[in-house]
PDB file of C-alpha atoms in Angstrom:
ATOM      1  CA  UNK A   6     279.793-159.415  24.718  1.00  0.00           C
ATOM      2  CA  UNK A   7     281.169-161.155  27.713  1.00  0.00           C
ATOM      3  CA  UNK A   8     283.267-159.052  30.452  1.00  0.00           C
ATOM      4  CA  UNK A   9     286.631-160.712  29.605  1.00  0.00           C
ATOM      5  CA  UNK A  10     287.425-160.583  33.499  1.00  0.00           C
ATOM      6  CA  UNK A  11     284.726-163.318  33.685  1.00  0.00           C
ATOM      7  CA  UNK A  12     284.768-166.736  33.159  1.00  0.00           C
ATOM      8  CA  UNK A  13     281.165-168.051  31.216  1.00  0.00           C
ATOM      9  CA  UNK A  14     280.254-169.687  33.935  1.00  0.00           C
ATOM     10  CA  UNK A  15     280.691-167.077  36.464  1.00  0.00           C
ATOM     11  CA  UNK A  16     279.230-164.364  33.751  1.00  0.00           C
ATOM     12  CA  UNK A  17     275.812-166.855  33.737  1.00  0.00           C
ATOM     13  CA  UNK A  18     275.910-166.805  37.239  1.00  0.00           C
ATOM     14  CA  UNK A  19     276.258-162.953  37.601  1.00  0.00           C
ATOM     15  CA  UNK A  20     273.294-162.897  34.845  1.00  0.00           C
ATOM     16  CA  UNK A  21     271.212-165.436  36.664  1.00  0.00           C
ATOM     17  CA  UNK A  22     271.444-162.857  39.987  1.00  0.00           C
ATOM     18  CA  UNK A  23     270.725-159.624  38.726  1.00  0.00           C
ATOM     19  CA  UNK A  24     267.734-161.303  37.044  1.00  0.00           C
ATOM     20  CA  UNK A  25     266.500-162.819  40.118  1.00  0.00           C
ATOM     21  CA  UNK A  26     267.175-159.309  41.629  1.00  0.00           C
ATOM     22  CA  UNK A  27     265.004-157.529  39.071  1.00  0.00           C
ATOM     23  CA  UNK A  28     261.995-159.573  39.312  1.00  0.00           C
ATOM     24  CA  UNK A  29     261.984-159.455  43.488  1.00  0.00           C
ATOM     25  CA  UNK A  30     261.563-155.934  42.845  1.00  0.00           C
ATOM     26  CA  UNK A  31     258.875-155.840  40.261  1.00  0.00           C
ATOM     27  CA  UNK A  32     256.231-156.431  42.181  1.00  0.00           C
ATOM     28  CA  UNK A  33     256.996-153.292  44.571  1.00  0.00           C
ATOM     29  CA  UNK A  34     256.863-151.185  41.347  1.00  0.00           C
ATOM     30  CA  UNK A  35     253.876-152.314  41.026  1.00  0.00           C
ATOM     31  CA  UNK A  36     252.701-151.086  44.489  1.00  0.00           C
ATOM     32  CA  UNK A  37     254.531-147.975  43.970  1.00  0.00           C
ATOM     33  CA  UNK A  38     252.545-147.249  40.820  1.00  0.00           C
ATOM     34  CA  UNK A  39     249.089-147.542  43.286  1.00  0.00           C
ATOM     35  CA  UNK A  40     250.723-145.381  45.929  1.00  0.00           C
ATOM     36  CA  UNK A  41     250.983-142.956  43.321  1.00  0.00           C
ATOM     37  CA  UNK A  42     247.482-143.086  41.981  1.00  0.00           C
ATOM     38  CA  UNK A  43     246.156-143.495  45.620  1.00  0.00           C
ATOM     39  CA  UNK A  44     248.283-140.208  46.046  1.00  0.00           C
ATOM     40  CA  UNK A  45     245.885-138.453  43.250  1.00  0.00           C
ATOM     41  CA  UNK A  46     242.836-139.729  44.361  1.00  0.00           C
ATOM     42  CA  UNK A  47     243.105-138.437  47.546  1.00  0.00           C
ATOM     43  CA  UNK A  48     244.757-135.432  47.054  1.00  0.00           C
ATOM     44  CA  UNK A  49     248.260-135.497  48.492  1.00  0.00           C
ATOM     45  CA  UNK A  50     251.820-135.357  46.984  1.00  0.00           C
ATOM     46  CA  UNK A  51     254.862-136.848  47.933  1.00  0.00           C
ATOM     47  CA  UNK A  52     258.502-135.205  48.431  1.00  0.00           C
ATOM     48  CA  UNK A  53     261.504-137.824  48.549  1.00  0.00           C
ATOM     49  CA  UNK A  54     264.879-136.861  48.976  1.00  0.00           C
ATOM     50  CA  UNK A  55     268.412-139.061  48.291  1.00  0.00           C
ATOM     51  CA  UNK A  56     270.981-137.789  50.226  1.00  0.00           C
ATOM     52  CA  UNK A  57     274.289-139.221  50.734  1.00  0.00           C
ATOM     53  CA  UNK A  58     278.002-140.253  50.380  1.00  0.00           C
ATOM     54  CA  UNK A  59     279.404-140.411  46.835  1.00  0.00           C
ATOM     55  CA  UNK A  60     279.047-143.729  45.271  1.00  0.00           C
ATOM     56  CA  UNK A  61     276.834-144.752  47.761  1.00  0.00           C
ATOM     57  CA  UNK A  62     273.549-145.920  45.114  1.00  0.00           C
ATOM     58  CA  UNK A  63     271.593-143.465  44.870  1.00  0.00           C
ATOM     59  CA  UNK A  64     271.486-142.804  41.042  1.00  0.00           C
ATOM     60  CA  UNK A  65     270.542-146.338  40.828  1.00  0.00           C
ATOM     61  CA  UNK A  66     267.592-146.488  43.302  1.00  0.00           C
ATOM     62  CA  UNK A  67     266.028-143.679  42.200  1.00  0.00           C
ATOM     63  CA  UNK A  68     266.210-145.337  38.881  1.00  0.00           C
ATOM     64  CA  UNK A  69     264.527-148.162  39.785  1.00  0.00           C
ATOM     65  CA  UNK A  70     261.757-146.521  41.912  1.00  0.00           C
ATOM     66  CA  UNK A  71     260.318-144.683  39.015  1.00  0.00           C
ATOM     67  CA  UNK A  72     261.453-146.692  36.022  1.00  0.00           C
ATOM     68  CA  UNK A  73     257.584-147.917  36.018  1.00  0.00           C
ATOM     69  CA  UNK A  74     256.179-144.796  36.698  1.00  0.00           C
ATOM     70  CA  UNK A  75     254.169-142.668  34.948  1.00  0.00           C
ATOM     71  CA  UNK A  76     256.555-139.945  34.189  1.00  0.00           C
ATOM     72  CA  UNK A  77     253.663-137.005  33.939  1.00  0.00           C
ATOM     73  CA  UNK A  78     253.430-138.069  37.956  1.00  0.00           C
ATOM     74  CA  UNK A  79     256.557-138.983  39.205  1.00  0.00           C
ATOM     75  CA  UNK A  80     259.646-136.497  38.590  1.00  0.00           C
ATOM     76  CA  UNK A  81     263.118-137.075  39.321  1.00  0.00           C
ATOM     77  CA  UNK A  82     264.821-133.683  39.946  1.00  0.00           C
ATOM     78  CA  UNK A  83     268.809-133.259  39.987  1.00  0.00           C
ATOM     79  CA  UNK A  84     269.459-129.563  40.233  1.00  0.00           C
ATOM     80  CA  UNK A  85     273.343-128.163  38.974  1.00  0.00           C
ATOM     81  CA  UNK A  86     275.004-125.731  40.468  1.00  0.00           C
ATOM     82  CA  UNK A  87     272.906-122.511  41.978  1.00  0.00           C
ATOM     83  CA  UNK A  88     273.747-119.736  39.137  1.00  0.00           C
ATOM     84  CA  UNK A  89     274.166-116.165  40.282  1.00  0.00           C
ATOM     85  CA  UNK A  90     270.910-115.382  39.952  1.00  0.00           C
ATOM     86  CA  UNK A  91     269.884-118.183  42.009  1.00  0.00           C
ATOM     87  CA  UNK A  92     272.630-116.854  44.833  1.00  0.00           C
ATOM     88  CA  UNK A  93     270.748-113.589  45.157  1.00  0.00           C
ATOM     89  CA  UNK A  94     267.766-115.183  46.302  1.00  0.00           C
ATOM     90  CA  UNK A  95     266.920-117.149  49.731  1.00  0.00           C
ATOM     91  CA  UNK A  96     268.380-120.680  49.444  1.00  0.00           C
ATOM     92  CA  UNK A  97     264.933-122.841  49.093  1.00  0.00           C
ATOM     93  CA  UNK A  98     263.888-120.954  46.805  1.00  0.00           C
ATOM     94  CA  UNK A  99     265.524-122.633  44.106  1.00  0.00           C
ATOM     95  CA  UNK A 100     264.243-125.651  45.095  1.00  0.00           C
ATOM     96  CA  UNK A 101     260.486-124.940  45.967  1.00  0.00           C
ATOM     97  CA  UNK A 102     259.641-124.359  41.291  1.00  0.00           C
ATOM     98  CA  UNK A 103     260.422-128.391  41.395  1.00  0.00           C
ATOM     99  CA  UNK A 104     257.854-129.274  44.569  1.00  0.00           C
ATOM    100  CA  UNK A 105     254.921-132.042  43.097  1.00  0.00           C
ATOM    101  CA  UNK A 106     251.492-130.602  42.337  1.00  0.00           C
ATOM    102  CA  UNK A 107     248.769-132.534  44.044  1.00  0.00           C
ATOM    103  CA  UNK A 108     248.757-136.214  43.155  1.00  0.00           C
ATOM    104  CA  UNK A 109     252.714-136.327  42.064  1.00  0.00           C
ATOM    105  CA  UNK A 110     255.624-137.972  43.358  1.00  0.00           C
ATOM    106  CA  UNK A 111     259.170-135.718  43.310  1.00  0.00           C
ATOM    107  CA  UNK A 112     262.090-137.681  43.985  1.00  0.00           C
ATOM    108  CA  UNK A 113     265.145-134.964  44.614  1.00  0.00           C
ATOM    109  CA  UNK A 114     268.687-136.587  43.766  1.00  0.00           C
ATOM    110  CA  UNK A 115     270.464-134.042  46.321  1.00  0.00           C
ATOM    111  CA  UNK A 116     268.553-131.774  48.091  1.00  0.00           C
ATOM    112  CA  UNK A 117     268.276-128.529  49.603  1.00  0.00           C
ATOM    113  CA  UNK A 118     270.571-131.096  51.992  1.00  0.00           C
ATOM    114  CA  UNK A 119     273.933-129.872  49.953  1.00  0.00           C
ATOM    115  CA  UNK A 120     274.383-126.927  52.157  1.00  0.00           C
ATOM    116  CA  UNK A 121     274.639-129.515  55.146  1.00  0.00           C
ATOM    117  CA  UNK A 122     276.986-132.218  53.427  1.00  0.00           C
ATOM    118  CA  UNK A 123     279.351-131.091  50.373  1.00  0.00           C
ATOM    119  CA  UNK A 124     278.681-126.925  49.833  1.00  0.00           C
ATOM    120  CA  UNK A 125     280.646-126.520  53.859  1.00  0.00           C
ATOM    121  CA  UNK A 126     283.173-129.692  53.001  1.00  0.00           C
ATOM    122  CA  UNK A 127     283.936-127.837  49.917  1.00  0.00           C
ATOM    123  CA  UNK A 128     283.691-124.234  51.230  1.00  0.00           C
ATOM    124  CA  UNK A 129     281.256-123.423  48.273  1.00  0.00           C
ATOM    125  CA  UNK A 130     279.089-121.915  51.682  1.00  0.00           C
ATOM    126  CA  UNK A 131     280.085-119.555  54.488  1.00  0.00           C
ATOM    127  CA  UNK A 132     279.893-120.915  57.532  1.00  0.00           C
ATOM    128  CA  UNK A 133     277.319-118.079  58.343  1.00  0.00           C
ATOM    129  CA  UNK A 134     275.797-119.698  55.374  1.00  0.00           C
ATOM    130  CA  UNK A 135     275.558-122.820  56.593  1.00  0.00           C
ATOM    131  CA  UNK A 136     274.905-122.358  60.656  1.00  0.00           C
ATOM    132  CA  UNK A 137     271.719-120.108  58.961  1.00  0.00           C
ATOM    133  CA  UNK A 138     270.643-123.150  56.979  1.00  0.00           C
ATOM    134  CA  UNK A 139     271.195-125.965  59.708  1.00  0.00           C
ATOM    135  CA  UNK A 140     268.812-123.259  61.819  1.00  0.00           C
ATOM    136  CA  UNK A 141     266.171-122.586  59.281  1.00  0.00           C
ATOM    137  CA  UNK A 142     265.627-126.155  57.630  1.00  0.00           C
ATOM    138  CA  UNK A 143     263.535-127.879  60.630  1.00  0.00           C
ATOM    139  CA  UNK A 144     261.023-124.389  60.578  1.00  0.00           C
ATOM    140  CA  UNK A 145     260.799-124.458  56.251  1.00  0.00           C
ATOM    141  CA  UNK A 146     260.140-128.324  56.649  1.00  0.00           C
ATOM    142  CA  UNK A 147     257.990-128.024  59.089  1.00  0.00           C
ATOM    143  CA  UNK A 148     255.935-126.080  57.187  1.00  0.00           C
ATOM    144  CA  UNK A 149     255.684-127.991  54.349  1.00  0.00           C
ATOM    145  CA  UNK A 150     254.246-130.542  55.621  1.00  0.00           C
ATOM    146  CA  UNK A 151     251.795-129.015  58.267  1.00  0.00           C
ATOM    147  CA  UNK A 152     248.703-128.675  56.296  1.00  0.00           C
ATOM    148  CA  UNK A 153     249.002-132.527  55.734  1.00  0.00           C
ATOM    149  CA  UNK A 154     248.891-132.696  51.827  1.00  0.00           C
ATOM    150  CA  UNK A 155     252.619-133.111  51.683  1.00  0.00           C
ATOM    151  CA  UNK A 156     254.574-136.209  52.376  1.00  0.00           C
ATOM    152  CA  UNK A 157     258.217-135.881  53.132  1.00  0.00           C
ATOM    153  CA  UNK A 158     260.810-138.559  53.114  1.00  0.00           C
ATOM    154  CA  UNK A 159     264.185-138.070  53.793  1.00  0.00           C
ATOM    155  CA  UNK A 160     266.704-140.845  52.483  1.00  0.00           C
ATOM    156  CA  UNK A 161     270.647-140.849  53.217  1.00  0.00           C
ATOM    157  CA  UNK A 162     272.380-143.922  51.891  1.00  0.00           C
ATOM    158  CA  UNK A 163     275.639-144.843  53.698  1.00  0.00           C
ATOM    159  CA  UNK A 164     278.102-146.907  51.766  1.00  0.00           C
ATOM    160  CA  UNK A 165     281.873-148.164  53.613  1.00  0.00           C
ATOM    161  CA  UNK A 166     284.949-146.829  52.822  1.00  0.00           C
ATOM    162  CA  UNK A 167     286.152-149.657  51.653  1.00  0.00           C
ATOM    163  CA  UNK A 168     282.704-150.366  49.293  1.00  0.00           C
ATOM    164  CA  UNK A 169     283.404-146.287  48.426  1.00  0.00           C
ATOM    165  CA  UNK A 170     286.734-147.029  47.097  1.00  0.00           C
ATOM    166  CA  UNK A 171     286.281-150.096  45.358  1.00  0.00           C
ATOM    167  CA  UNK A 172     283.000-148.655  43.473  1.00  0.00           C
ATOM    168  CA  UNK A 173     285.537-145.576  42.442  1.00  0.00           C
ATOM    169  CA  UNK A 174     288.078-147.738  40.812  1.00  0.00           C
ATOM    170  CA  UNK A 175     285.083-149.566  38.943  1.00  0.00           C
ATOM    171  CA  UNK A 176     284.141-146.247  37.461  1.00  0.00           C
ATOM    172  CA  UNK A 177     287.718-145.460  36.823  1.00  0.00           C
ATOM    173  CA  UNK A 178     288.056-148.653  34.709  1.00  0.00           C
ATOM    174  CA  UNK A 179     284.827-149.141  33.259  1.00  0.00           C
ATOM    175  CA  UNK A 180     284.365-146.542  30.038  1.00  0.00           C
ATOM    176  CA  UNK A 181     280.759-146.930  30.470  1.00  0.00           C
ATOM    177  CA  UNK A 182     280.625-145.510  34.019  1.00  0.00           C
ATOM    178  CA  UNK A 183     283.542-142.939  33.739  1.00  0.00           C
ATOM    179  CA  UNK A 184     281.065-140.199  33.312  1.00  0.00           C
ATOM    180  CA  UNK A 185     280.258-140.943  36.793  1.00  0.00           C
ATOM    181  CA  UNK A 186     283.456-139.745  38.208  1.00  0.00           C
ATOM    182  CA  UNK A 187     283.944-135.918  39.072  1.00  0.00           C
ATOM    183  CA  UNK A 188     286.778-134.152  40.403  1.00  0.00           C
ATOM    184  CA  UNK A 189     284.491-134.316  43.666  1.00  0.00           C
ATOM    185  CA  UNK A 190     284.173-137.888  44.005  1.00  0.00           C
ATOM    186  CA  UNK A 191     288.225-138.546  43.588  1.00  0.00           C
ATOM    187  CA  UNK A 192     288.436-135.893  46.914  1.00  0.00           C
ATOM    188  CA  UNK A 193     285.725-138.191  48.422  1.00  0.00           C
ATOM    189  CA  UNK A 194     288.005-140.729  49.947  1.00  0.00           C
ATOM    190  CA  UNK A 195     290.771-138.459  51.243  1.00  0.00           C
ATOM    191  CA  UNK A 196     287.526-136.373  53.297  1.00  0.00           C
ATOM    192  CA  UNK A 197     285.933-139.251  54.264  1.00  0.00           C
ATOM    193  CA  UNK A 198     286.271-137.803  57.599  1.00  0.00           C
ATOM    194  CA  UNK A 199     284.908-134.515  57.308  1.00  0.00           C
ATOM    195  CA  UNK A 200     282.041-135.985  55.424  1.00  0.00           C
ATOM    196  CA  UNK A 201     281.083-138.001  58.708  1.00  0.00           C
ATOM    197  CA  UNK A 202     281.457-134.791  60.758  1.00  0.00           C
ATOM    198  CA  UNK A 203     278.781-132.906  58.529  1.00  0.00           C
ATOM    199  CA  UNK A 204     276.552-136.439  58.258  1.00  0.00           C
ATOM    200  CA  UNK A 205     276.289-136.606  62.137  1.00  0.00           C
ATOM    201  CA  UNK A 206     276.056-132.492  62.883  1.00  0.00           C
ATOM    202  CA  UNK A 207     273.481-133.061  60.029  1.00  0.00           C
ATOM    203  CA  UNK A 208     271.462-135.401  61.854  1.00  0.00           C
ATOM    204  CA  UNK A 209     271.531-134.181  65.143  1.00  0.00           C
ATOM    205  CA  UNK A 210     270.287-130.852  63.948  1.00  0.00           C
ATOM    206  CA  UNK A 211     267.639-132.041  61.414  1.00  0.00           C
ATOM    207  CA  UNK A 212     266.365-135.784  62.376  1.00  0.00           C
ATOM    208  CA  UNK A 213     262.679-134.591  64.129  1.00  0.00           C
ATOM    209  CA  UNK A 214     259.673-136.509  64.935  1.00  0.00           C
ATOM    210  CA  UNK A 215     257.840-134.509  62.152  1.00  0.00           C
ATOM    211  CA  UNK A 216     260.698-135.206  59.182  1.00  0.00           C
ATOM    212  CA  UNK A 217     263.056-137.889  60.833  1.00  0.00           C
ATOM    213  CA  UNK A 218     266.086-139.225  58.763  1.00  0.00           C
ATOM    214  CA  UNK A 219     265.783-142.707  57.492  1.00  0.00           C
ATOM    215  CA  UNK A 220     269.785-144.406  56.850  1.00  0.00           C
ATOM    216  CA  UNK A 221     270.299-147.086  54.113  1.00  0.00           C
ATOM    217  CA  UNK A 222     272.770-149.124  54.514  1.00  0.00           C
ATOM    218  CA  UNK A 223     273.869-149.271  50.684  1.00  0.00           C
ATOM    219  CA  UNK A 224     277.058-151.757  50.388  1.00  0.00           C
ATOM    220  CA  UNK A 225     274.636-154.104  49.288  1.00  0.00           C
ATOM    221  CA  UNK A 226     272.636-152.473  46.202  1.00  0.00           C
ATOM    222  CA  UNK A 227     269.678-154.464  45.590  1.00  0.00           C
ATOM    223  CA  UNK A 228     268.828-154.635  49.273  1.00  0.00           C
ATOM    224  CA  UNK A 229     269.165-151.074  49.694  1.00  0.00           C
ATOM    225  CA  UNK A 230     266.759-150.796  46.622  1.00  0.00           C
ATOM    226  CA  UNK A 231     264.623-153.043  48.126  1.00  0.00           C
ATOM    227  CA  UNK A 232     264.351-151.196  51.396  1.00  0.00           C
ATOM    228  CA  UNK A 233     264.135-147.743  50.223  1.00  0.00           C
ATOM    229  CA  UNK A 234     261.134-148.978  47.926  1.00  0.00           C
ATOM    230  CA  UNK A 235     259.197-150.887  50.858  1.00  0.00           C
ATOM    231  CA  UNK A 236     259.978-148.027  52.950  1.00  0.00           C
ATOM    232  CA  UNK A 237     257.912-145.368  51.087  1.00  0.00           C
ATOM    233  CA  UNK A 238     255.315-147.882  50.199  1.00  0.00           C
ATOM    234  CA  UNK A 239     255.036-147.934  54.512  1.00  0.00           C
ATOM    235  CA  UNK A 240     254.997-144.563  54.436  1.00  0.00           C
ATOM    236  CA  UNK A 241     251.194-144.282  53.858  1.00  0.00           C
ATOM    237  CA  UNK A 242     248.189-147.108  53.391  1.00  0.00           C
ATOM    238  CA  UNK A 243     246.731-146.962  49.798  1.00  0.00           C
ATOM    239  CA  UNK A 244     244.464-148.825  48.284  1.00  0.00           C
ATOM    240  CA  UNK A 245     245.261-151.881  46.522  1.00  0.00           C
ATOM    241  CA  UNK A 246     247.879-153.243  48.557  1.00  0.00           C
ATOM    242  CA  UNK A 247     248.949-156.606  47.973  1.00  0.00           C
ATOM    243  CA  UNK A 248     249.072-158.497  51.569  1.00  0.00           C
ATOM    244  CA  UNK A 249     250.967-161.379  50.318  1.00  0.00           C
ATOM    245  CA  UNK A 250     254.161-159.349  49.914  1.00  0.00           C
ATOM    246  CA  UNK A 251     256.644-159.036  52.916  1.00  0.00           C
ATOM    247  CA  UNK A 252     256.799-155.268  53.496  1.00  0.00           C
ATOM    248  CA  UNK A 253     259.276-155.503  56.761  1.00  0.00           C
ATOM    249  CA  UNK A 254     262.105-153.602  56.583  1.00  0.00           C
ATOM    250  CA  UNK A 255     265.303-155.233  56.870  1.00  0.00           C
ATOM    251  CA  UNK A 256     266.752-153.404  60.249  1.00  0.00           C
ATOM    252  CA  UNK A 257     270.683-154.194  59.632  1.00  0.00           C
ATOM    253  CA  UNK A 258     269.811-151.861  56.359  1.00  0.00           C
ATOM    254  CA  UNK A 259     267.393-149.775  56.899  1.00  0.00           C
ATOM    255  CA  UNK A 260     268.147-147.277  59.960  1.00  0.00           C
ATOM    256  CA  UNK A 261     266.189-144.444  61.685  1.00  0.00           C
ATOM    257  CA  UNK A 262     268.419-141.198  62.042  1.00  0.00           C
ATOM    258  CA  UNK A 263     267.744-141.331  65.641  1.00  0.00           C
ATOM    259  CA  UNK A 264     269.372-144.948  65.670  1.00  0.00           C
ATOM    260  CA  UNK A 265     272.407-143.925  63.466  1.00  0.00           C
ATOM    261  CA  UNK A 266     273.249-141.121  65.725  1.00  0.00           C
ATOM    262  CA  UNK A 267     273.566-143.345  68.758  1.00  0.00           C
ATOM    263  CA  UNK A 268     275.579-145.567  67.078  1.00  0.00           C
ATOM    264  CA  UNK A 269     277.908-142.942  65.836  1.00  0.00           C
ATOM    265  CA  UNK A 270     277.998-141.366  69.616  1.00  0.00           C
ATOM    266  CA  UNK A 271     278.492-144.997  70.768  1.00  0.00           C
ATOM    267  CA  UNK A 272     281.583-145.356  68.268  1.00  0.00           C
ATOM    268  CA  UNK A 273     283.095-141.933  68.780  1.00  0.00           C
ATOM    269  CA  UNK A 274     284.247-139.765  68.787  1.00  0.00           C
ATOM    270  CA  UNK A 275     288.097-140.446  68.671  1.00  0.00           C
ATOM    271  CA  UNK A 276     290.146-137.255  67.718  1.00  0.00           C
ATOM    272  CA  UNK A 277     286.794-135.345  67.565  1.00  0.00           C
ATOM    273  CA  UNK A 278     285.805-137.780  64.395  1.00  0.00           C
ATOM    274  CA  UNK A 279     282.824-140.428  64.379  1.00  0.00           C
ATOM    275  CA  UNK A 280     284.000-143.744  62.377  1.00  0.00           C
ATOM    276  CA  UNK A 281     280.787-143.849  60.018  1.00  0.00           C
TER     277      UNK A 281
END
């Protein structure tokens, strides 16, 4: 059935797009699926974490980075709220059940990365809490990757106000996509500000050279798909890759952490608040 807000002609068109949109990506599934079996022959596993604002796509990449995989190797992992048992223990360990066994991808749809964005926005964390966290996170990192099996990517998609608030009102108005909208996300527009405070003391204490940040630019969905997919494929040669495809990123969407914070310092701060 047609979306009465569209005329035929500009529902074809939309169609016509998103088809195009699909098949540019297929053929990076395709490479993903030999990452991942290059991944098992050689023994490693990879660890990829979606941070980020609310809204801001990354339900939807995640979805189409492992639609095509096989799903006894690649795991997506969305963890609820910690439960009281969980609170008694140290904060990874809640996480650390979910890591990938040798030759398995885990892609982590908010990390260990909420006590650094929503839990201190939110006060669901002391700030005791959280200053322990922000100190410990570089060291528990650090050793997860240092024997060299493990592969960590860290992924926070940035998405506009404006894109934000318009994506909102599309949930809002769309009964398929009203699931989507928690009491969080309506709080998400009035804190945009203290959401950029915790992004940038975020990435100042946590981008390294051993796990750096890498920013998406997400206003744009399918190139923020796009970019997040060639981005892990770059993250490691495997076997089997196809030469004729373009895997550049796109730089005005795909950002190191070590770029965004010098743009945010270069912006800010005004009031004691960076723009971003």
């Amino acid at each position: 059935m047609l979306n009465s807000k569209l005329t035929k002609k500009e529902f074809e068109k939309k169609a016509l797009q998103e088809a195009y949109q699909i098949e540019e990506l297929k053929p990076f599934q395709a490479e993903l699926i030999k990452l991942q079996k290059y991944l098992e022959k050689v023994g490693k596993k990879m660890i990829i974490l979606f941070e980020g604002r609310d809204a801001a796509g990354k339900g939807g990449a995640i979805k189409r980075i492992s639609e095509h995989q096989n799903n006894k190797h690649t795991r997506v992992v969305a963890l609820g709220a910690p439960s009281d048992h969980d609170k008694k223990r140290d904060y990874f360990w809640r996480f650390t059940p979910h890591f990938p066994a040798t030759g398995e991808i885990v892609l982590f749809d908010r990390s260990w990365y909420s006590r650094a964005l929503v839990e201190p926005v939110f006060g669901f964390c002391t700030n005791e809490e959280y200053v322990h966290f922000m100190k410990q996170v570089p060291k528990f990192e650090k050793m997860l990757i240092e024997d060299g099996s493990t592969i960590l990517i860290k992924l926070y998609f940035s998405v506009s106000k404006e894109e934000q608030a318009a994506r909102f009102e599309k949930r809002k108005t769309n009964p398929l996509k009203q699931w989507k909208l928690s009491e969080i996300d309506l709080q998400a527009q009035d804190l945009w500000d203290e959401f950029t405070k915790v992004k940038y003391k975020m990435l100042k204490k946590t981008n390294t050279t051993l796990t750096p940040w890498h920013v998406i630019r997400a206003d744009d969905k399918h190139l923020a798909r796009l970019n997040a997919m060639k981005l892990i494929l770059n993250s490691i040669e495997y076997d089997g890759r196809n030469e004729k495809l373009n895997f550049k990123l796109d730089m005005d969407i795909c950002v190191s952490g070590s770029r965004e914070i010098e743009l945010m310092e270069a912006d800010g701060p005004i009031d004691g608040i960076f723009p971003h």
